[in-house]
Amino acid sequence: MAADITATPENTLVDPETDAGDVGPASGDNGELQNYLNFSFWKDDGDNVYETGESQITQLVGPAGGIFNGSWVALADSQSGPALVGDSTSYVAKAWCFGTLTPNPVAQDGLGKTEGATNGPLVRGTGITCNGSGNNNAAQTDGVVVDVSFYAVQSRNNGAFLCSSLPPLTGSAPVIVNGDDLALSVQDVIDTPSKWLFWNDTNNTVMTINQFSGTGGTNDLVTGPMGVGAAQMTLDSGVNPRYNIATYKYKDVKLADIGSLKYRIYDASASSETPYLHFNVDFANNDTWQRRLVQVPTGVVANTWTTVDALAGMWSWSGYAGNGNMWPTGAGAFDESVEYHTWAEILAAYPNAETRSTDSFLGVRVGHPGPAGENSFVDWIEFDGEVTNFED
């Protein structure tokens, strides 16, 4: 199960709101209701009463603005089973409160759902208390809109399935990319710039599927570890192999406007050379080759699916060494002689920086370069809320 806020309308501003310090604007997604509307979800037996012995779903307890973030919550998977039984009914209950919500479970009656709801919340109480006192007038007239989604797979043939393998719910369906969707030539990219492709950074070419299989290389969309569809890249034994799953679709995007930049990887090799994200950057808005911004994740555990939030990581510039161990001259917001900087520091130093207009490459790469045999998988990539999910 996943829930994602898609709108927080202010609707209008009335006097109690402005008296509480709400300055709007009165239109658009400027509301505050999501900060005060608290929820609790729990696995219920069907009577819609929170009873002793029932457990709250901890990831779905708290204010709407914090818990409805698009992350998938396991109701049952290979690590939090058992699987739901076919031809049976399971229940998820919820309570909400404009104020402080406190669990106060009632005694378990063991009856579950009864005919006519004779043991429901109107008879026995909800098992939840709500205290709406306090000055929350800033949320008057406001709204919150949430998309809720459920996802189910057959347990018999997906014994290792994990809900965490799914791309985040972002208010719109992910873009599914299969093998038939890939660009296999430069002309394919010219004809359809939105396509994804395997890119060889060693000789700057679009790769065909498993192009270097004769020397141990793999590049294909496969069913990866734990049954997860993914882009697999295994480096060949040639000189300085460097493979990417990449696209040219994100052009002319101001870095300050990128709201999210994430990717999910599985490093199946023993080396410390993890997959990483990089893209062609235009610091000066003149659409010339200014090399790439690079985000190499830390703390990636081998043989484990890891979600990387690139905007929360440290970034380097691929032109740093060739520029005398200096970043390009910016707005003086950071020490240009220091190699690694936060995303916020980069935005402050280069407020007009964008992705390139023409050569707008963005990809996740395996190979620093090499080593030969390095084997990794990329499940999905998220750019400013758009999730691209790679499937066999």
Short mmCIF file of C-alpha atoms in Angstrom, two decimals:
data_model
loop_
_atom_site.label_atom_id
_atom_site.label_comp_id
_atom_site.label_asym_id
_atom_site.label_seq_id
_atom_site.Cartn_x
_atom_site.Cartn_y
_atom_site.Cartn_z
CA MET A 1 0.00 0.00 0.00
CA ALA A 2 1.22 3.51 -0.80
CA ALA A 3 -0.27 6.98 -0.45
CA ASP A 4 0.99 10.20 -1.99
CA ILE A 5 -0.21 13.77 -1.57
CA THR A 6 -1.04 15.28 -4.95
CA ALA A 7 -2.48 18.65 -3.88
CA THR A 8 -2.73 20.89 -0.81
CA PRO A 9 -5.14 23.64 -1.94
CA GLU A 10 -5.37 26.81 0.12
CA ASN A 11 -8.80 27.48 -1.48
CA THR A 12 -9.10 30.94 0.07
CA LEU A 13 -7.96 32.96 3.07
CA VAL A 14 -10.42 33.88 5.82
CA ASP A 15 -9.77 36.11 8.81
CA PRO A 16 -9.00 33.30 11.31
CA GLU A 17 -6.29 32.05 8.94
CA THR A 18 -4.60 35.40 8.51
CA ASP A 19 -4.92 36.03 12.26
CA ALA A 20 -3.04 32.75 12.78
CA GLY A 21 -0.22 33.98 10.55
CA ASP A 22 -1.23 32.33 7.27
CA VAL A 23 -0.04 34.61 4.47
CA GLY A 24 -1.16 32.36 1.59
CA PRO A 25 -1.21 33.03 -1.34
CA ALA A 26 -4.92 32.27 -1.37
CA SER A 27 -4.70 30.08 -4.47
CA GLY A 28 -2.58 27.10 -5.44
CA ASP A 29 -1.10 24.39 -3.23
CA ASN A 30 -0.38 26.61 -0.24
CA GLY A 31 -2.62 24.93 2.34
CA GLU A 32 -1.58 23.73 5.81
CA LEU A 33 -4.20 21.06 6.52
CA GLN A 34 -1.71 18.24 5.91
CA ASN A 35 0.30 19.47 8.90
CA TYR A 36 -2.58 19.11 11.37
CA LEU A 37 -4.58 16.15 10.05
CA ASN A 38 -3.24 13.05 11.81
CA PHE A 39 -3.89 9.46 10.78
CA SER A 40 -3.51 5.97 12.16
CA PHE A 41 -3.82 2.81 10.05
CA TRP A 42 -3.85 -0.70 11.48
CA LYS A 43 -4.47 -4.30 10.41
CA ASP A 44 -8.02 -4.88 11.58
CA ASP A 45 -10.20 -7.96 12.02
CA GLY A 46 -13.14 -6.31 10.29
CA ASP A 47 -15.02 -4.61 13.11
CA ASN A 48 -13.37 -1.19 12.49
CA VAL A 49 -12.36 -0.96 16.15
CA TYR A 50 -8.78 -0.65 17.37
CA GLU A 51 -8.53 -3.52 19.87
CA THR A 52 -5.86 -4.96 22.14
CA GLY A 53 -3.58 -7.26 20.20
CA GLU A 54 -3.94 -5.25 16.99
CA SER A 55 -0.93 -3.28 15.79
CA GLN A 56 -0.70 0.08 14.14
CA ILE A 57 1.16 0.23 10.84
CA THR A 58 3.94 2.47 12.09
CA GLN A 59 4.80 3.95 8.67
CA LEU A 60 1.19 5.16 8.42
CA VAL A 61 0.88 6.87 11.79
CA GLY A 62 1.29 10.64 11.96
CA PRO A 63 0.41 13.82 10.06
CA ALA A 64 -0.68 13.44 6.45
CA GLY A 65 2.19 15.63 5.28
CA GLY A 66 4.72 13.20 6.73
CA ILE A 67 3.28 9.75 6.06
CA PHE A 68 1.69 10.19 2.63
CA ASN A 69 5.03 10.39 0.83
CA GLY A 70 4.60 7.76 -1.88
CA SER A 71 6.62 5.06 -0.10
CA TRP A 72 5.29 1.52 -0.27
CA VAL A 73 4.28 -0.07 3.03
CA ALA A 74 4.28 -3.86 3.25
CA LEU A 75 0.99 -5.33 4.42
CA ALA A 76 2.45 -8.73 3.51
CA ASP A 77 5.57 -9.67 1.55
CA SER A 78 8.49 -12.09 1.80
CA GLN A 79 9.82 -10.36 4.93
CA SER A 80 6.57 -9.38 6.63
CA GLY A 81 4.27 -12.27 5.72
CA PRO A 82 2.37 -14.40 5.72
CA ALA A 83 0.88 -13.94 2.28
CA LEU A 84 -2.81 -13.11 2.12
CA VAL A 85 -4.92 -16.21 1.47
CA GLY A 86 -6.90 -16.33 -1.76
CA ASP A 87 -10.70 -16.06 -1.58
CA SER A 88 -10.44 -14.48 1.86
CA THR A 89 -10.97 -10.92 3.07
CA SER A 90 -8.36 -8.87 4.92
CA TYR A 91 -8.93 -5.46 6.45
CA VAL A 92 -6.95 -2.27 6.92
CA ALA A 93 -8.65 0.24 9.24
CA LYS A 94 -7.91 3.93 9.57
CA ALA A 95 -8.70 6.76 11.96
CA TRP A 96 -8.05 10.46 11.52
CA CYS A 97 -8.07 13.47 13.79
CA PHE A 98 -7.70 17.20 13.25
CA GLY A 99 -5.48 17.46 16.29
CA THR A 100 -3.79 14.93 18.55
CA LEU A 101 -4.66 11.29 17.85
CA THR A 102 -3.97 8.76 20.61
CA PRO A 103 -4.55 4.99 20.53
CA ASN A 104 -6.73 3.74 23.38
CA PRO A 105 -7.51 0.13 22.43
CA VAL A 106 -10.67 -1.54 23.66
CA ALA A 107 -10.80 -5.16 24.76
CA GLN A 108 -10.52 -7.70 21.96
CA ASP A 109 -13.83 -9.50 21.48
CA GLY A 110 -12.51 -12.01 18.95
CA LEU A 111 -15.60 -11.73 16.79
CA GLY A 112 -14.28 -9.76 13.84
CA LYS A 113 -16.91 -8.39 11.50
CA THR A 114 -20.47 -9.28 12.54
CA GLU A 115 -23.79 -8.98 10.73
CA GLY A 116 -25.22 -5.52 11.21
CA ALA A 117 -22.00 -4.23 12.77
CA THR A 118 -23.26 -5.08 16.25
CA ASN A 119 -19.73 -4.82 17.63
CA GLY A 120 -18.57 -1.82 15.61
CA PRO A 121 -17.25 1.57 16.75
CA LEU A 122 -20.71 3.05 17.33
CA VAL A 123 -21.34 0.30 19.88
CA ARG A 124 -17.95 -0.23 21.54
CA GLY A 125 -16.00 2.93 20.70
CA THR A 126 -13.23 3.36 18.18
CA GLY A 127 -10.21 2.52 20.31
CA ILE A 128 -8.82 5.92 19.30
CA THR A 129 -9.13 9.29 21.05
CA CYS A 130 -8.96 12.64 19.28
CA ASN A 131 -8.11 15.95 20.93
CA GLY A 132 -8.84 18.83 18.59
CA SER A 133 -7.98 21.61 21.01
CA GLY A 134 -5.37 24.18 20.08
CA ASN A 135 -5.12 27.01 17.62
CA ASN A 136 -4.89 25.35 14.22
CA ASN A 137 -6.83 28.06 12.41
CA ALA A 138 -4.17 28.37 9.71
CA ALA A 139 -5.73 25.27 8.14
CA GLN A 140 -9.27 26.66 7.84
CA THR A 141 -10.71 26.29 4.30
CA ASP A 142 -7.64 24.24 3.26
CA GLY A 143 -7.71 20.85 1.60
CA VAL A 144 -5.48 17.88 0.96
CA VAL A 145 -5.75 15.42 -1.93
CA VAL A 146 -4.13 11.99 -1.69
CA ASP A 147 -3.70 9.14 -4.17
CA VAL A 148 -3.85 5.70 -2.51
CA SER A 149 -2.71 2.58 -4.33
CA PHE A 150 -2.57 -1.13 -3.55
CA TYR A 151 -0.26 -3.57 -5.32
CA ALA A 152 -0.50 -7.36 -5.22
CA VAL A 153 1.51 -10.20 -6.77
CA GLN A 154 1.02 -13.94 -6.68
CA SER A 155 3.05 -15.32 -3.77
CA ARG A 156 3.57 -18.78 -5.27
CA ASN A 157 5.84 -17.59 -8.08
CA ASN A 158 7.27 -14.55 -6.31
CA GLY A 159 8.58 -15.99 -3.07
CA ALA A 160 11.27 -13.31 -2.67
CA PHE A 161 9.04 -10.33 -3.50
CA LEU A 162 9.52 -7.18 -1.41
CA CYS A 163 7.20 -4.19 -1.46
CA SER A 164 10.27 -1.99 -1.16
CA SER A 165 11.27 -3.09 -4.67
CA LEU A 166 8.48 -0.98 -6.14
CA PRO A 167 9.15 2.56 -7.38
CA PRO A 168 7.54 5.22 -5.21
CA LEU A 169 3.98 6.28 -5.91
CA THR A 170 4.21 9.83 -7.20
CA GLY A 171 0.64 10.70 -8.08
CA SER A 172 1.04 9.27 -11.57
CA ALA A 173 1.87 5.84 -12.91
CA PRO A 174 5.57 5.09 -13.44
CA VAL A 175 6.96 4.98 -16.95
CA ILE A 176 7.55 1.29 -17.71
CA VAL A 177 10.51 0.61 -20.01
CA ASN A 178 10.87 -2.86 -21.55
CA GLY A 179 13.54 -4.13 -23.88
CA ASP A 180 11.50 -3.25 -26.95
CA ASP A 181 11.34 0.38 -25.79
CA LEU A 182 15.11 0.96 -25.79
CA ALA A 183 16.99 3.02 -28.34
CA LEU A 184 19.62 0.88 -30.07
CA SER A 185 21.25 3.54 -32.27
CA VAL A 186 21.97 7.25 -32.37
CA GLN A 187 19.23 7.60 -34.98
CA ASP A 188 16.75 6.05 -32.54
CA VAL A 189 17.65 8.76 -30.02
CA ILE A 190 17.37 11.52 -32.63
CA ASP A 191 13.97 10.22 -33.72
CA THR A 192 12.67 9.79 -30.15
CA PRO A 193 14.75 11.72 -27.58
CA SER A 194 12.57 10.43 -24.73
CA LYS A 195 13.83 6.88 -25.19
CA TRP A 196 16.12 5.17 -22.71
CA LEU A 197 19.27 3.40 -23.88
CA PHE A 198 22.45 1.69 -22.83
CA TRP A 199 25.35 4.10 -23.39
CA ASN A 200 29.03 3.18 -23.61
CA ASP A 201 31.14 5.95 -22.07
CA THR A 202 34.34 4.28 -23.28
CA ASN A 203 33.73 4.99 -26.95
CA ASN A 204 30.67 7.28 -26.72
CA THR A 205 28.20 5.03 -28.53
CA VAL A 206 24.68 3.72 -28.08
CA MET A 207 24.94 0.04 -27.19
CA THR A 208 23.05 -2.84 -28.70
CA ILE A 209 21.81 -5.47 -26.26
CA ASN A 210 24.66 -7.53 -24.78
CA GLN A 211 27.04 -5.92 -27.26
CA PHE A 212 30.19 -7.25 -25.60
CA SER A 213 28.93 -10.66 -24.51
CA GLY A 214 31.92 -12.26 -26.25
CA THR A 215 34.24 -10.68 -23.67
CA GLY A 216 31.99 -11.17 -20.66
CA GLY A 217 29.80 -8.08 -20.93
CA THR A 218 26.06 -7.85 -20.27
CA ASN A 219 23.68 -4.97 -20.87
CA ASP A 220 20.01 -5.89 -20.92
CA LEU A 221 16.68 -5.51 -19.13
CA VAL A 222 16.23 -8.66 -17.07
CA THR A 223 14.50 -10.19 -14.09
CA GLY A 224 17.07 -9.34 -11.45
CA PRO A 225 17.68 -10.26 -7.81
CA MET A 226 14.56 -11.07 -5.76
CA GLY A 227 12.49 -11.17 -8.93
CA VAL A 228 12.82 -7.44 -9.57
CA GLY A 229 12.83 -6.21 -13.16
CA ALA A 230 15.96 -4.15 -13.74
CA ALA A 231 18.66 -2.94 -16.11
CA GLN A 232 21.65 -5.25 -15.70
CA MET A 233 25.17 -4.13 -16.54
CA THR A 234 28.15 -6.49 -16.27
CA LEU A 235 31.42 -4.98 -17.48
CA ASP A 236 33.44 -6.75 -20.17
CA SER A 237 37.17 -7.43 -20.07
CA GLY A 238 38.06 -4.70 -22.57
CA VAL A 239 39.86 -1.44 -21.84
CA ASN A 240 38.17 0.78 -19.24
CA PRO A 241 34.58 -0.47 -19.65
CA ARG A 242 31.86 1.99 -18.59
CA TYR A 243 28.17 1.21 -19.19
CA ASN A 244 25.16 3.44 -18.48
CA ILE A 245 21.40 3.11 -18.51
CA ALA A 246 20.64 6.60 -19.75
CA THR A 247 18.32 9.05 -21.49
CA TYR A 248 18.40 12.46 -23.18
CA LYS A 249 14.80 13.39 -22.34
CA TYR A 250 15.45 15.82 -19.45
CA LYS A 251 16.74 18.89 -21.30
CA ASP A 252 16.70 22.57 -20.29
CA VAL A 253 15.70 21.80 -16.70
CA LYS A 254 16.93 24.28 -14.11
CA LEU A 255 18.68 22.44 -11.32
CA ALA A 256 16.71 24.50 -8.79
CA ASP A 257 13.48 23.10 -10.26
CA ILE A 258 14.41 19.44 -9.79
CA GLY A 259 12.26 18.34 -6.87
CA SER A 260 13.50 14.76 -6.66
CA LEU A 261 16.38 12.73 -8.05
CA LYS A 262 16.54 9.13 -6.84
CA TYR A 263 17.52 5.71 -8.09
CA ARG A 264 17.44 2.12 -6.83
CA ILE A 265 20.46 -0.12 -7.36
CA TYR A 266 21.77 -3.57 -6.52
CA ASP A 267 25.56 -3.98 -6.46
CA ALA A 268 26.19 -7.69 -7.00
CA SER A 269 30.00 -7.41 -6.93
CA ALA A 270 32.49 -7.50 -4.11
CA SER A 271 34.31 -4.35 -5.21
CA SER A 272 33.56 -0.93 -3.75
CA GLU A 273 32.83 0.51 -7.21
CA THR A 274 29.12 1.20 -6.81
CA PRO A 275 26.81 2.38 -9.61
CA TYR A 276 26.36 6.15 -9.62
CA LEU A 277 24.25 8.89 -11.20
CA HIS A 278 25.65 11.67 -13.38
CA PHE A 279 24.40 14.12 -15.99
CA ASN A 280 25.67 16.78 -18.40
CA VAL A 281 25.51 20.18 -16.76
CA ASP A 282 25.24 23.67 -18.22
CA PHE A 283 26.56 26.13 -15.63
CA ALA A 284 26.51 29.16 -17.93
CA ASN A 285 23.39 28.51 -20.04
CA ASN A 286 25.35 28.52 -23.29
CA ASP A 287 24.82 24.82 -24.12
CA THR A 288 28.49 23.93 -24.47
CA TRP A 289 30.25 20.86 -23.12
CA GLN A 290 30.86 21.65 -19.44
CA ARG A 291 31.26 18.04 -18.31
CA ARG A 292 29.07 16.30 -15.73
CA LEU A 293 27.80 16.57 -12.19
CA VAL A 294 28.44 13.25 -10.44
CA GLN A 295 26.81 11.70 -7.36
CA VAL A 296 28.53 8.54 -6.11
CA PRO A 297 26.53 6.99 -3.24
CA THR A 298 28.13 5.88 0.00
CA GLY A 299 27.09 3.09 2.34
CA VAL A 300 25.85 0.79 -0.43
CA VAL A 301 25.82 -2.79 0.85
CA ALA A 302 26.64 -5.48 -1.71
CA ASN A 303 23.83 -7.86 -2.72
CA THR A 304 21.15 -5.58 -1.29
CA TRP A 305 18.64 -3.35 -3.03
CA THR A 306 19.46 0.24 -2.07
CA THR A 307 17.45 3.39 -2.80
CA VAL A 308 19.70 6.44 -3.26
CA ASP A 309 18.41 9.98 -2.74
CA ALA A 310 20.89 11.86 -4.91
CA LEU A 311 19.77 15.31 -3.76
CA ALA A 312 20.68 14.33 -0.19
CA GLY A 313 24.15 13.12 -1.20
CA MET A 314 27.47 14.77 -1.98
CA TRP A 315 28.30 15.82 -5.53
CA SER A 316 31.47 16.29 -7.54
CA TRP A 317 32.19 17.77 -10.97
CA SER A 318 33.90 15.58 -13.57
CA GLY A 319 35.97 18.56 -14.74
CA TYR A 320 37.44 19.23 -11.29
CA ALA A 321 40.85 17.56 -11.78
CA GLY A 322 41.33 18.91 -15.30
CA ASN A 323 40.54 22.42 -14.05
CA GLY A 324 43.43 22.46 -11.58
CA ASN A 325 41.36 20.87 -8.79
CA MET A 326 38.84 23.68 -8.96
CA TRP A 327 35.13 23.98 -9.73
CA PRO A 328 34.06 26.59 -12.32
CA THR A 329 33.90 30.14 -11.05
CA GLY A 330 30.49 30.57 -9.48
CA ALA A 331 28.69 33.01 -7.24
CA GLY A 332 31.18 32.55 -4.42
CA ALA A 333 28.79 30.45 -2.36
CA PHE A 334 31.37 27.74 -1.63
CA ASP A 335 35.08 27.01 -1.72
CA GLU A 336 35.69 26.02 -5.35
CA SER A 337 38.87 24.15 -4.39
CA VAL A 338 36.86 21.60 -2.36
CA GLU A 339 35.91 18.62 -4.52
CA TYR A 340 32.60 17.53 -2.95
CA HIS A 341 29.58 19.74 -2.25
CA THR A 342 25.93 19.38 -1.28
CA TRP A 343 23.15 19.96 -3.77
CA ALA A 344 22.11 23.09 -1.87
CA GLU A 345 25.64 24.48 -2.13
CA ILE A 346 25.68 23.86 -5.88
CA LEU A 347 22.34 25.65 -6.33
CA ALA A 348 23.63 28.63 -4.35
CA ALA A 349 26.87 28.82 -6.32
CA TYR A 350 25.27 28.32 -9.75
CA PRO A 351 21.68 29.60 -9.48
CA ASN A 352 21.11 29.52 -13.25
CA ALA A 353 22.58 26.07 -13.88
CA GLU A 354 20.53 23.68 -16.03
CA THR A 355 20.66 20.33 -17.72
CA ARG A 356 21.96 20.83 -21.24
CA SER A 357 19.66 21.79 -24.11
CA THR A 358 21.12 19.46 -26.75
CA ASP A 359 23.50 16.90 -25.26
CA SER A 360 21.19 16.38 -22.27
CA PHE A 361 22.61 13.07 -21.07
CA LEU A 362 21.51 11.64 -17.69
CA GLY A 363 22.30 8.13 -16.57
CA VAL A 364 23.33 5.66 -13.91
CA ARG A 365 26.73 4.21 -14.68
CA VAL A 366 28.57 1.02 -13.79
CA GLY A 367 32.34 1.40 -14.13
CA HIS A 368 34.70 3.97 -12.58
CA PRO A 369 36.02 2.73 -15.16
CA GLY A 370 36.01 -1.07 -14.67
CA PRO A 371 36.74 -3.42 -13.11
CA ALA A 372 35.95 -6.21 -15.55
CA GLY A 373 33.16 -8.41 -14.25
CA GLU A 374 31.59 -5.64 -12.15
CA ASN A 375 27.90 -6.60 -12.05
CA SER A 376 25.08 -4.29 -10.99
CA PHE A 377 21.36 -3.70 -11.50
CA VAL A 378 19.23 -0.54 -11.71
CA ASP A 379 15.56 -1.00 -10.79
CA TRP A 380 14.25 2.53 -11.40
CA ILE A 381 15.27 6.17 -11.73
CA GLU A 382 13.17 9.11 -10.53
CA PHE A 383 13.65 12.60 -12.00
CA ASP A 384 11.52 15.41 -10.58
CA GLY A 385 8.69 13.07 -9.65
CA GLU A 386 8.72 11.01 -12.85
CA VAL A 387 9.69 7.40 -12.14
CA THR A 388 11.06 5.21 -14.92
CA ASN A 389 10.81 1.54 -14.02
CA PHE A 390 12.93 -0.96 -15.99
CA GLU A 391 11.27 -4.33 -16.64
CA ASP A 392 12.22 -7.54 -18.41
#
